[in-house]
Coordinates of C-alpha atoms and ligand atoms in Angstrom, one line a residue:
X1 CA -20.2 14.3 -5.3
X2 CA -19.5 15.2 -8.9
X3 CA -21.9 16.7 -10.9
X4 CA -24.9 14.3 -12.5
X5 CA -25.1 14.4 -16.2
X6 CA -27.8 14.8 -18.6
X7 CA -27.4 11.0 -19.4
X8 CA -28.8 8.3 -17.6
X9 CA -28.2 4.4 -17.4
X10 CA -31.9 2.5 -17.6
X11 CA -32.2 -1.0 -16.2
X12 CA -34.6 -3.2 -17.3
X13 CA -35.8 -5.9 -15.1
X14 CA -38.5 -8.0 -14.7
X15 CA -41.0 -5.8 -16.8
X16 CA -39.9 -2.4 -15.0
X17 CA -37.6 -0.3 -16.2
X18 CA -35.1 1.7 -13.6
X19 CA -33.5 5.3 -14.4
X20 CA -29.8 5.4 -12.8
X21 CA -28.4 8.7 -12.8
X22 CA -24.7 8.9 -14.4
X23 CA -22.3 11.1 -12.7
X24 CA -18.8 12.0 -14.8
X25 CA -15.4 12.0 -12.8
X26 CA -12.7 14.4 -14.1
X27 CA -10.5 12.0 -15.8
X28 CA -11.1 8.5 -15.9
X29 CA -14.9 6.2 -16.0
X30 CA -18.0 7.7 -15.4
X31 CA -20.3 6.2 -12.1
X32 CA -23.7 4.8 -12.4
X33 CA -25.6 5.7 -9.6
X34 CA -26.7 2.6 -8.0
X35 CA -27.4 3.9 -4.1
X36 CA -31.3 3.5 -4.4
X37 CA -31.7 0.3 -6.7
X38 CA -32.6 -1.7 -3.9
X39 CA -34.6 0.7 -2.5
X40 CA -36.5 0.9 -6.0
X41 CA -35.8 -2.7 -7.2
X42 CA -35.7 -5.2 -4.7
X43 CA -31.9 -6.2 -6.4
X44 CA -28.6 -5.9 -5.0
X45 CA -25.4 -5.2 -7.7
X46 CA -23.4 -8.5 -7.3
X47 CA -19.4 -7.7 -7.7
X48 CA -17.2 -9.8 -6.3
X49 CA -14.0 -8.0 -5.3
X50 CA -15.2 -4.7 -6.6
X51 CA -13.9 -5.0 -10.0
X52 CA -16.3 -2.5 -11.6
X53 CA -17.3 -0.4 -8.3
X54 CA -16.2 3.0 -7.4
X55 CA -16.6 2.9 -3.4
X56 CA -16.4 7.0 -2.9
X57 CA -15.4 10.0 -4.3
X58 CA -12.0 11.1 -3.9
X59 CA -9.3 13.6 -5.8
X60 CA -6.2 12.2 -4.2
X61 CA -4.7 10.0 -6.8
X62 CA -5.9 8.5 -10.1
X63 CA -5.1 5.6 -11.8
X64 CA -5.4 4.6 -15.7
X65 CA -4.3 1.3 -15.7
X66 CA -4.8 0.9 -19.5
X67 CA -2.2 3.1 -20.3
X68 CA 0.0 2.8 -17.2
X69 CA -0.7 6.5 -15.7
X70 CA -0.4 7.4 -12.2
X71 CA -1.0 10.4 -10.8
X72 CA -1.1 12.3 -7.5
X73 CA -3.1 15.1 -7.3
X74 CA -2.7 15.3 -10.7
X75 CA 1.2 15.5 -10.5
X76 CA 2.8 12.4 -13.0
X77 CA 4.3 9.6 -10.5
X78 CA 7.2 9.8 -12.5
X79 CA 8.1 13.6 -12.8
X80 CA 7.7 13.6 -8.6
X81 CA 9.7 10.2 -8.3
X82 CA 12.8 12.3 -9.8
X83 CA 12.1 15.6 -8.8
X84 CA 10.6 15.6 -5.9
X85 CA 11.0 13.8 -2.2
X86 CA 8.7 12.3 0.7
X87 CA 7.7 14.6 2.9
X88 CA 7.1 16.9 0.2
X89 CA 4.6 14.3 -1.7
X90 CA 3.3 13.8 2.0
X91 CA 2.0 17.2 2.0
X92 CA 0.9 17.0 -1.5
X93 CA -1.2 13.6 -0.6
X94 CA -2.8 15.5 2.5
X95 CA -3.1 18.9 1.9
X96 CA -4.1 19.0 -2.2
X97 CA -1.2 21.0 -3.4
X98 CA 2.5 21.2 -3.5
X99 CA 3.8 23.6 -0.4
X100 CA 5.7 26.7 -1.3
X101 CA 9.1 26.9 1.0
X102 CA 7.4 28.4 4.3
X103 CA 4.4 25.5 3.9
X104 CA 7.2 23.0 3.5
X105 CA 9.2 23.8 6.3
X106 CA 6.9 23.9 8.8
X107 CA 5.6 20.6 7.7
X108 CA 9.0 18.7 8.6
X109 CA 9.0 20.6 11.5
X110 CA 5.9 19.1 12.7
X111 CA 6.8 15.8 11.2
X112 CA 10.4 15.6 12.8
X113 CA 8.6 16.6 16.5
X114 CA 6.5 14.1 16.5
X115 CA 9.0 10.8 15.5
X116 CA 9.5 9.7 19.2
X117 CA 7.4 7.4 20.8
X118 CA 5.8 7.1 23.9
X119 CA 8.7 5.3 26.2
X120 CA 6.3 2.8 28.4
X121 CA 5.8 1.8 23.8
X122 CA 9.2 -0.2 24.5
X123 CA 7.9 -2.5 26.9
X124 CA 5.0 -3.4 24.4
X125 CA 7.9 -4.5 22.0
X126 CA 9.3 -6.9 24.9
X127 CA 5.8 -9.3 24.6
X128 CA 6.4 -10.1 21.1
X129 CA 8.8 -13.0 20.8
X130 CA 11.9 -12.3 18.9
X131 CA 11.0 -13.8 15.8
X132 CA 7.9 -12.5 15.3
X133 CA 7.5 -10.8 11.5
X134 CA 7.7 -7.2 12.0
X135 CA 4.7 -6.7 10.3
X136 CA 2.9 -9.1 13.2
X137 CA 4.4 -5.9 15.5
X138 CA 3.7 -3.1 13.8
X139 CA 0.1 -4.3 13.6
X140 CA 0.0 -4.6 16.8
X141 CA 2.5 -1.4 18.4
X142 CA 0.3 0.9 15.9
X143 CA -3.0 -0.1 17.0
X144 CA -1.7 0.5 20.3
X145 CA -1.0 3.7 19.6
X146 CA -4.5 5.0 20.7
X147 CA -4.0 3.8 24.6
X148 CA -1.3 6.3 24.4
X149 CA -2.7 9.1 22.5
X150 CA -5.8 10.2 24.2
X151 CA -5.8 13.5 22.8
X152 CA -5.7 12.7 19.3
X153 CA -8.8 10.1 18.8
X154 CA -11.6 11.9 18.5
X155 CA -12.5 11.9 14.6
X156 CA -14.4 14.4 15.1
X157 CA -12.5 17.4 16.1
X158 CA -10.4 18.3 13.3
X159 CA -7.8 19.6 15.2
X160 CA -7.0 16.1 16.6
X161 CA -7.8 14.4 13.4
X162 CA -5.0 16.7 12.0
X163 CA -2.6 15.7 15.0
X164 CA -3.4 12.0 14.6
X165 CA -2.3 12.6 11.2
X166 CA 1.3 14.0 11.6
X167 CA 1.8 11.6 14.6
X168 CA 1.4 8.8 12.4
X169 CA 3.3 9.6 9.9
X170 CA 6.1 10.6 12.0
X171 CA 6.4 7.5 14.2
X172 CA 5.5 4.9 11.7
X173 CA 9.3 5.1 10.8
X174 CA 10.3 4.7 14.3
X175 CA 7.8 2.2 14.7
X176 CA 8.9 -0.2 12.0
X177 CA 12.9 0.4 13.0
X178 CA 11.6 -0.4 16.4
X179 CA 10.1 -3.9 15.2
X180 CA 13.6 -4.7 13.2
X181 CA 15.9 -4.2 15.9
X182 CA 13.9 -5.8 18.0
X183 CA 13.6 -9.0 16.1
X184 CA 17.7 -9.0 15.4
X185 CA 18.4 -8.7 19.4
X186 CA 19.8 -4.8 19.0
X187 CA 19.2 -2.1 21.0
X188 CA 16.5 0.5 20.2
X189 CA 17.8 3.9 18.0
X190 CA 15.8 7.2 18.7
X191 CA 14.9 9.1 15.7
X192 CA 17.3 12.4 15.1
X193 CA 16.1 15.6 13.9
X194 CA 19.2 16.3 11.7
X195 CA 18.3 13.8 9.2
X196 CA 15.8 13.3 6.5
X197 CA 12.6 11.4 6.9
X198 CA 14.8 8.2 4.8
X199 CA 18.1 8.8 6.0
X200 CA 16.4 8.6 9.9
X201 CA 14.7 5.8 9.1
X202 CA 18.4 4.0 7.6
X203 CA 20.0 5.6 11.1
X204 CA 17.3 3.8 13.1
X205 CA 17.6 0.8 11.2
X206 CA 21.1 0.4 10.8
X207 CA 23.3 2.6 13.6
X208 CA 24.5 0.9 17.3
X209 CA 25.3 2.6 20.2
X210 CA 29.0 1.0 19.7
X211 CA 29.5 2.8 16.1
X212 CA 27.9 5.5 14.4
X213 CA 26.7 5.2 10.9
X214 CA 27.1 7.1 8.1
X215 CA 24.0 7.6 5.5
X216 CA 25.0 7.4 2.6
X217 CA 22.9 9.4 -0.1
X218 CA 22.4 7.2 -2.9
X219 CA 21.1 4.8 -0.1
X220 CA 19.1 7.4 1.7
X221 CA 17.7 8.7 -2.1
X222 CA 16.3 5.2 -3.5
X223 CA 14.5 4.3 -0.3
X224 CA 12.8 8.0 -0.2
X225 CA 12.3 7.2 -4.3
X226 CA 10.5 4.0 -2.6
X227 CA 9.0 6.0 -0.3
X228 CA 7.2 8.4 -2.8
X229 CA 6.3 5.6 -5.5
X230 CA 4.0 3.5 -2.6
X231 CA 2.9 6.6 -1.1
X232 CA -1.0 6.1 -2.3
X233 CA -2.6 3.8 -4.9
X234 CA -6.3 5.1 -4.9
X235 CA -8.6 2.3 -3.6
X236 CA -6.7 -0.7 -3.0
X237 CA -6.9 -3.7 -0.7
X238 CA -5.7 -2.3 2.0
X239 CA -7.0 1.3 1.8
X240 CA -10.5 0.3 1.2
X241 CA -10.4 -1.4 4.7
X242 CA -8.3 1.9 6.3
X243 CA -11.9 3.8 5.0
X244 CA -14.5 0.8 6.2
X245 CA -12.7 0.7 9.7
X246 CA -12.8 4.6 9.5
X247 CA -16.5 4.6 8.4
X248 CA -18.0 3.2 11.9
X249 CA -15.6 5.7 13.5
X250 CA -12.6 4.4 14.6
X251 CA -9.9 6.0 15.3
X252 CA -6.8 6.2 12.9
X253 CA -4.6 4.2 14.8
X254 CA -6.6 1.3 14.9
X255 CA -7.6 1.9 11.3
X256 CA -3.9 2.1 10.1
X257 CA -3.5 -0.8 12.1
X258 CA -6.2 -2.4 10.2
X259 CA -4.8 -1.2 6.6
X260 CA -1.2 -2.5 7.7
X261 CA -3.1 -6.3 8.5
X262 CA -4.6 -6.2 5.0
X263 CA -1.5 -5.0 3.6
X264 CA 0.2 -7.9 4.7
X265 CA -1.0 -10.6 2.3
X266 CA 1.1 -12.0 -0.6
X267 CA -1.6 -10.9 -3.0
X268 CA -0.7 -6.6 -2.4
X269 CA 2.0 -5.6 0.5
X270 CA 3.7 -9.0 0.8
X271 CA 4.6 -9.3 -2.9
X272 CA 7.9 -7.6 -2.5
X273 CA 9.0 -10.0 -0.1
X274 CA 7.4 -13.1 -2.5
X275 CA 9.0 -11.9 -5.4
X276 CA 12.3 -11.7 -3.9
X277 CA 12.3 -15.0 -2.8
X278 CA 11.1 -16.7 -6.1
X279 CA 14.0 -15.0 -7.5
X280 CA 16.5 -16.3 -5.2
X281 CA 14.6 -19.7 -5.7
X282 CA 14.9 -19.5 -9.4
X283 CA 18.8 -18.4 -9.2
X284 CA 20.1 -18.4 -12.2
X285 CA 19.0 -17.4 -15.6
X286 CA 19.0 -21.0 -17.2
X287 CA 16.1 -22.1 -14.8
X288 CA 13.7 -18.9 -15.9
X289 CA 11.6 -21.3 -18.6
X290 CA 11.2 -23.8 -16.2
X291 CA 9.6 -21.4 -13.9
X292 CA 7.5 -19.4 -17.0
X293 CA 6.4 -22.4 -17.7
X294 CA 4.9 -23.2 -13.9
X295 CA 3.4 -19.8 -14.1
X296 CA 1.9 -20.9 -17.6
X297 CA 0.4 -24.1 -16.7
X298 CA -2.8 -23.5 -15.1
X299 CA -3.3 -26.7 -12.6
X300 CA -0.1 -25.4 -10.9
X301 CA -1.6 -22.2 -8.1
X302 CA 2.4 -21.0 -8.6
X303 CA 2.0 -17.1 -9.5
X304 CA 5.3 -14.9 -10.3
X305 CA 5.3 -12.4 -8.3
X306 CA 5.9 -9.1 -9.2
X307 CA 3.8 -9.9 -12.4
X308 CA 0.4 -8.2 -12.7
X309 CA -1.9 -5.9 -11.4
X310 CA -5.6 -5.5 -11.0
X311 CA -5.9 -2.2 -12.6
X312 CA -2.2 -2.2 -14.3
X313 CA -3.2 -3.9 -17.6
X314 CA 0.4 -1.8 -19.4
X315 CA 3.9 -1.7 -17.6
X316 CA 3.1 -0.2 -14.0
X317 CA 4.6 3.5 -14.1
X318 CA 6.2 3.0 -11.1
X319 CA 8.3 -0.2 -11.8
X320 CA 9.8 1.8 -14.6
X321 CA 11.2 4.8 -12.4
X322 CA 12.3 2.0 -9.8
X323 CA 14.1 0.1 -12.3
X324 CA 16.3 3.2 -12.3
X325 CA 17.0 3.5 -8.9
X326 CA 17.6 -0.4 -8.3
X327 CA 20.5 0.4 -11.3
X328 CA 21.7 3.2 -9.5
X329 CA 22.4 1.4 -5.9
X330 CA 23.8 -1.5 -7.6
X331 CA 26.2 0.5 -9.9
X332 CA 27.5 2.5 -6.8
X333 CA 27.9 -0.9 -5.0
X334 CA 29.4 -2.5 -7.5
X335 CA 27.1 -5.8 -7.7
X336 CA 25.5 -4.4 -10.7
X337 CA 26.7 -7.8 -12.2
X338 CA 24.7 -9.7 -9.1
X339 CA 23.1 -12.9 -9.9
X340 CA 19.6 -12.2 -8.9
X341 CA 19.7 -8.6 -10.6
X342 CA 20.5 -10.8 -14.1
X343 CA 17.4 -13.0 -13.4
X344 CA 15.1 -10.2 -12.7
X345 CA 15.9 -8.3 -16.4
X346 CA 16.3 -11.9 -18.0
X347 CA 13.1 -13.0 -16.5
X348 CA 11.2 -9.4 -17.9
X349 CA 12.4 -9.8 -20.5
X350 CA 11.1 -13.4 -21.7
X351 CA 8.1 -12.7 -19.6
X352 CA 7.3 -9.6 -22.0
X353 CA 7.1 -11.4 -24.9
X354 CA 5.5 -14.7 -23.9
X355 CA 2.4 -15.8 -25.2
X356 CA 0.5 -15.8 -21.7
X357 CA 2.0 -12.7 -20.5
X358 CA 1.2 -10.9 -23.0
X359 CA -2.4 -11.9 -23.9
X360 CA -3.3 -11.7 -19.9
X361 CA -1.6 -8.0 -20.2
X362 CA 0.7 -9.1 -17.0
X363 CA 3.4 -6.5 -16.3
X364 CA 6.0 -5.8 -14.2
X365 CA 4.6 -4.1 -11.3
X366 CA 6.3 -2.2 -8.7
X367 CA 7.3 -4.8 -6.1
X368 CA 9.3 -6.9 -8.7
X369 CA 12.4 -4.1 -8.2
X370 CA 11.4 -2.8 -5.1
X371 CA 12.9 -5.9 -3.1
X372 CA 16.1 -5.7 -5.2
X373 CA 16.7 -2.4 -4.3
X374 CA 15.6 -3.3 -0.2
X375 CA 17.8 -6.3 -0.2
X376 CA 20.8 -3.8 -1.1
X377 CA 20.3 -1.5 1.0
X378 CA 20.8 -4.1 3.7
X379 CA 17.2 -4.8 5.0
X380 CA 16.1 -8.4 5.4
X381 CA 12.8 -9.8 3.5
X382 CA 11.0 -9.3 6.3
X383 CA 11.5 -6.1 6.3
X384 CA 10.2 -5.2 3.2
X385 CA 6.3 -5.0 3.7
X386 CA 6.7 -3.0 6.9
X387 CA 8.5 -1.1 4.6
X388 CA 5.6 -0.4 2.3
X389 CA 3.7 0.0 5.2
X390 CA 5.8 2.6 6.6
X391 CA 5.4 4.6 2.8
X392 CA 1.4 4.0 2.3
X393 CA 0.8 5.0 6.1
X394 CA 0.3 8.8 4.3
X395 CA -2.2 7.6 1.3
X396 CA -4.0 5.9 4.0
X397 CA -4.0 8.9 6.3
X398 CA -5.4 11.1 3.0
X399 CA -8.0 8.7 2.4
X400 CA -9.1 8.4 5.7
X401 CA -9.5 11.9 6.5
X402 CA -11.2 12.6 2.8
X403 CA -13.6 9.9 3.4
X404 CA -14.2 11.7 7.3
X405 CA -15.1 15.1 5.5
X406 CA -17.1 13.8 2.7
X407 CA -20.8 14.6 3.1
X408 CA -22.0 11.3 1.6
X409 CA -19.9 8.9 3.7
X410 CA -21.9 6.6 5.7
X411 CA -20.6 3.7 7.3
X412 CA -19.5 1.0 4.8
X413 CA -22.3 -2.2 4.9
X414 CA -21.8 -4.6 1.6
X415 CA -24.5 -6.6 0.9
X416 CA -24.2 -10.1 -0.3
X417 CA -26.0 -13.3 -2.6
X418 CA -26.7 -15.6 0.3
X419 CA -26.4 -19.0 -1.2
X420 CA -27.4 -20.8 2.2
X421 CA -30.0 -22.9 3.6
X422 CA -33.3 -21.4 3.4
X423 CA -35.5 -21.7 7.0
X424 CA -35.6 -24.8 8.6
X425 CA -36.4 -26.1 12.4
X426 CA -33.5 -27.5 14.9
X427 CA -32.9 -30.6 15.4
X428 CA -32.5 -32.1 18.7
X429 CA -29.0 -33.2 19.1
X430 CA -30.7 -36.9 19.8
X431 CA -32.5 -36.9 16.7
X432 CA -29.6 -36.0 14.3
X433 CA -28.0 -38.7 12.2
Ligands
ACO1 N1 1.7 -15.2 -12.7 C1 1.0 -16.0 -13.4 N2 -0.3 -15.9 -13.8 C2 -0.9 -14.8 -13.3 C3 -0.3 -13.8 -12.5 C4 1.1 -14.1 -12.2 N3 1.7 -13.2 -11.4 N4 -1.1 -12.8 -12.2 C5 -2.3 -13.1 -12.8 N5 -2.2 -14.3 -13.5 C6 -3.2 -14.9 -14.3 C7 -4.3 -15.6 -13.4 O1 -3.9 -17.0 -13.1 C8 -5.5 -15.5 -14.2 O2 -5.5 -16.5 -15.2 P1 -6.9 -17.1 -15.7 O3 -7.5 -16.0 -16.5 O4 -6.4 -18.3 -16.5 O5 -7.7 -17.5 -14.5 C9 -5.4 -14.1 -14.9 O6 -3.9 -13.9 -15.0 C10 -6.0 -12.9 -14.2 O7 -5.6 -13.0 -12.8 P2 -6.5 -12.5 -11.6 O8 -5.9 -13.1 -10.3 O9 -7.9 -12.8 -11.9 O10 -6.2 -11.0 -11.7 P3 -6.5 -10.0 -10.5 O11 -6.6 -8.6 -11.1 O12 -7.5 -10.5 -9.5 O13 -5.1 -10.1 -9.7 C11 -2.9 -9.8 -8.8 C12 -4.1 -9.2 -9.6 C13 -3.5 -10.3 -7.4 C14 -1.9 -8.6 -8.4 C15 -2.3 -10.9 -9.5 O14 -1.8 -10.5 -10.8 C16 -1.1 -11.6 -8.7 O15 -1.4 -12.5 -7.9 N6 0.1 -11.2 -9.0 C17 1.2 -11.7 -8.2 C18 1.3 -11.0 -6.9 C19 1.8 -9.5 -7.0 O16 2.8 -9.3 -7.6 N7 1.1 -8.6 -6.3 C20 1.5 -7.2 -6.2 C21 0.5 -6.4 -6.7 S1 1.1 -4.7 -6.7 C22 0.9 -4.2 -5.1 O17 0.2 -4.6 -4.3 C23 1.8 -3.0 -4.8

């Protein structure tokens, strides 16, 4: 816990007044202390999808969404998205610090080892029916994960805790190629060990046993860009619920599992694949008003997707280092002058200077390139969240094992405002109207 300052926050309720204590955070809003109001006050804080609550301590990645900063470990998103590469921000998400050479290498090693799965794993694949959503099989193949690994589920032993970790990130890859070709009819692709954490995952993806396939590394660099920019977002949807399955616990295959359910919803993982499709929907520049003007009117529930962001309230940092790379793979494919690519700027453009937009300080966020860029590279849309899955799998592995060795973490019990019937008697089923 950070330190407690001199300040306090006093509460005044009926006739008492309550000292919180204030504790300051290095960069970002200070906490009020809240863990003994209802201890002292007979009141519970009432917040509603944890707009203004801090859930935990943590130092792995900060957020200033009024400005449009990201940061891991205090490195800029966008000075690692060019400069550095996945595995390396791995270790930097786990470990605190960027790895000299010696630290870096013997990470990959102990990533690369680990990338095969258990082969009795393949006849797990075989219940699922062939068009099931990958994501529907990841959930399931990575909660699965801790029938086979015995020897890495006890949270307690940091030595498994730290093998659970590299396993996870090493066959989430496999995992999610696994899902893909399994939902196209192909054979299964090992992983190798001569290629790069993206360019394995393309192999995987994309190679038969008929031909071989060549990575190519403009490819293989904008999905390991992709990699690094959904690598951790502090407390989101899904990594709050990777820390309150954690808290009871659970092992970290069931509470990946658990993050990759809750990552699944249109509102946060699923937004790549949405936004894709509204801009195939849309198609063509010309309609773009018609569908601003859905998104305007506010007894229609349509939403564009890839607009807004619960804590980006400024142009997400990462949609601006992915707009770069979606230019890139398009140039080098030569469909820079592709239909939906023209909607995407056209519809950013008008959407940054319309009257809603900009007074409900809606942005681009990350997913509305991300998909443009997937879709090039060959993968289907419902590919794209397992995707995502398959990059946050390390921010949730950070979180989870921060949360393990904080001193203060208890298991995770929200309260609520019960707004239900007060006592009454049952009624005989004879006696009820
Ligand atoms: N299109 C049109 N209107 C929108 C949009 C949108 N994409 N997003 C928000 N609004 C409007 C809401 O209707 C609401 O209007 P109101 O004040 O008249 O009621 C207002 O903006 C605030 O929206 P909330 O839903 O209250 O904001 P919240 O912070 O809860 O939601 C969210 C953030 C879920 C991301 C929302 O902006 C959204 O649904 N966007 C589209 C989905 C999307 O792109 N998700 C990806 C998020 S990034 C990620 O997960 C990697």
């Amino acid at each position: 816990m950070t330190k407690v300052k001199s300040e306090s926050a006093t509460l005044s309720l009926k006739g008492k007044s309550f000292e919180l204590p204030v504790h300051s955070s290095s960069l970002g809003p200070d906490v009020i202390d809240i863990r003994n109001l209802y201890r002292d006050a007979n009141v519970f804080t009432y917040d509603p999808g944890y707009t203004s609550t801090a859930s935990c301590d943590s130092s792995i990645t900060f957020i200033d969404g009024e400005n449009g900063k990201l940061l891991y470990r205090g490195y800029p998103i966008e000075q690692l998205a060019r400069a550095s590469h996945y595995l390396e921000v791995c270790y930097l998400l786990l470990y605190g610090d960027l790895p000299n050479r010696e630290q870096l290498e013997d990470f990959e090693t102990r990533v690369t080892r680990h990338t095969m799965v258990h082969e009795q794993l393949l006849f797990l694949y075989r219940g699922f029916r062939r068009d099931a959503h990958p994501m529907a099989i990841a959930c399931g193949v990575v909660g699965a994960l801790s029938a086979f690994y015995h020897d890495s589920t006890d949270v307690n032993d940091p030595l498994q805790r730290e093998i659970a970790s590299i396993r996870m990130i090493a066959k989430i890859p496999t995992i999610a190629a696994m899902a893909y070709k399994y939902s196209i009819g192909q054979p299964f692709v090992y992983p190798r060990n001569d290629h790069d954490y993206a360019s394995n995952f393309l192999q995987m993806c994309f190679s038969v046993p008929a031909e071989d396939y060549r990575v190519n590394s403009v490819m293989s660099r904008a999905l390991d860009r992709i990699f690094m920019l959904h690598a951790d977002h502090e407390q989101n949807a899904s990594t709050s619920t990777v820390r309150l399955a954690g808290s009871s616990g659970a092992n970290p295959f069931a509470c990946v599992a658990a993050g990759i359910a809750c990552l699944w919803g249109p509102a946060h993982g699923g937004a790549n694949q949405a936004c894709l499709e509204i801009l195939k929907e849309i198609g063509t520049v010309d309609r773009i008003p018609e569908y601003i003007k859905r998104a305007r009117d506010r007894s229609d529930p349509f939403r564009l997707m890839g607009f807004g962001h619960r804590v980006y309230k400024n142009y997400d940092p990462r949609a601006q280092v992915i707009k770069e790379s979606a230019d890139e793979v398009l140039d080098y494919l030569g469909t820079k002058d592709k239909p939906i690519l023209k909607v995407a700027k056209e519809l950013e453009r008008i959407a940054l200077q319309d009257d809603y937009f900009v007074e409900k300080r809606l942005y681009p966020n990350v997913d509305f390139y991300s998909g443009i860029i997937l879709e090039a590279l060959g993968f289907p849309t419902s590919m794209f969240t397992p995707i995502f899955a398959l990059s946050r799998t390390v921010g949730w592995i950070a979180q989870w094992k921060e949360m393990l060795a904080d001193p203060v973490q208890k298991i995770g019990r929200p309260r609520q405002r019960y707004t239900g019937m007060s006592t009454r008697e049952y009624v005989r089923i004879s006696d009820r109207p």
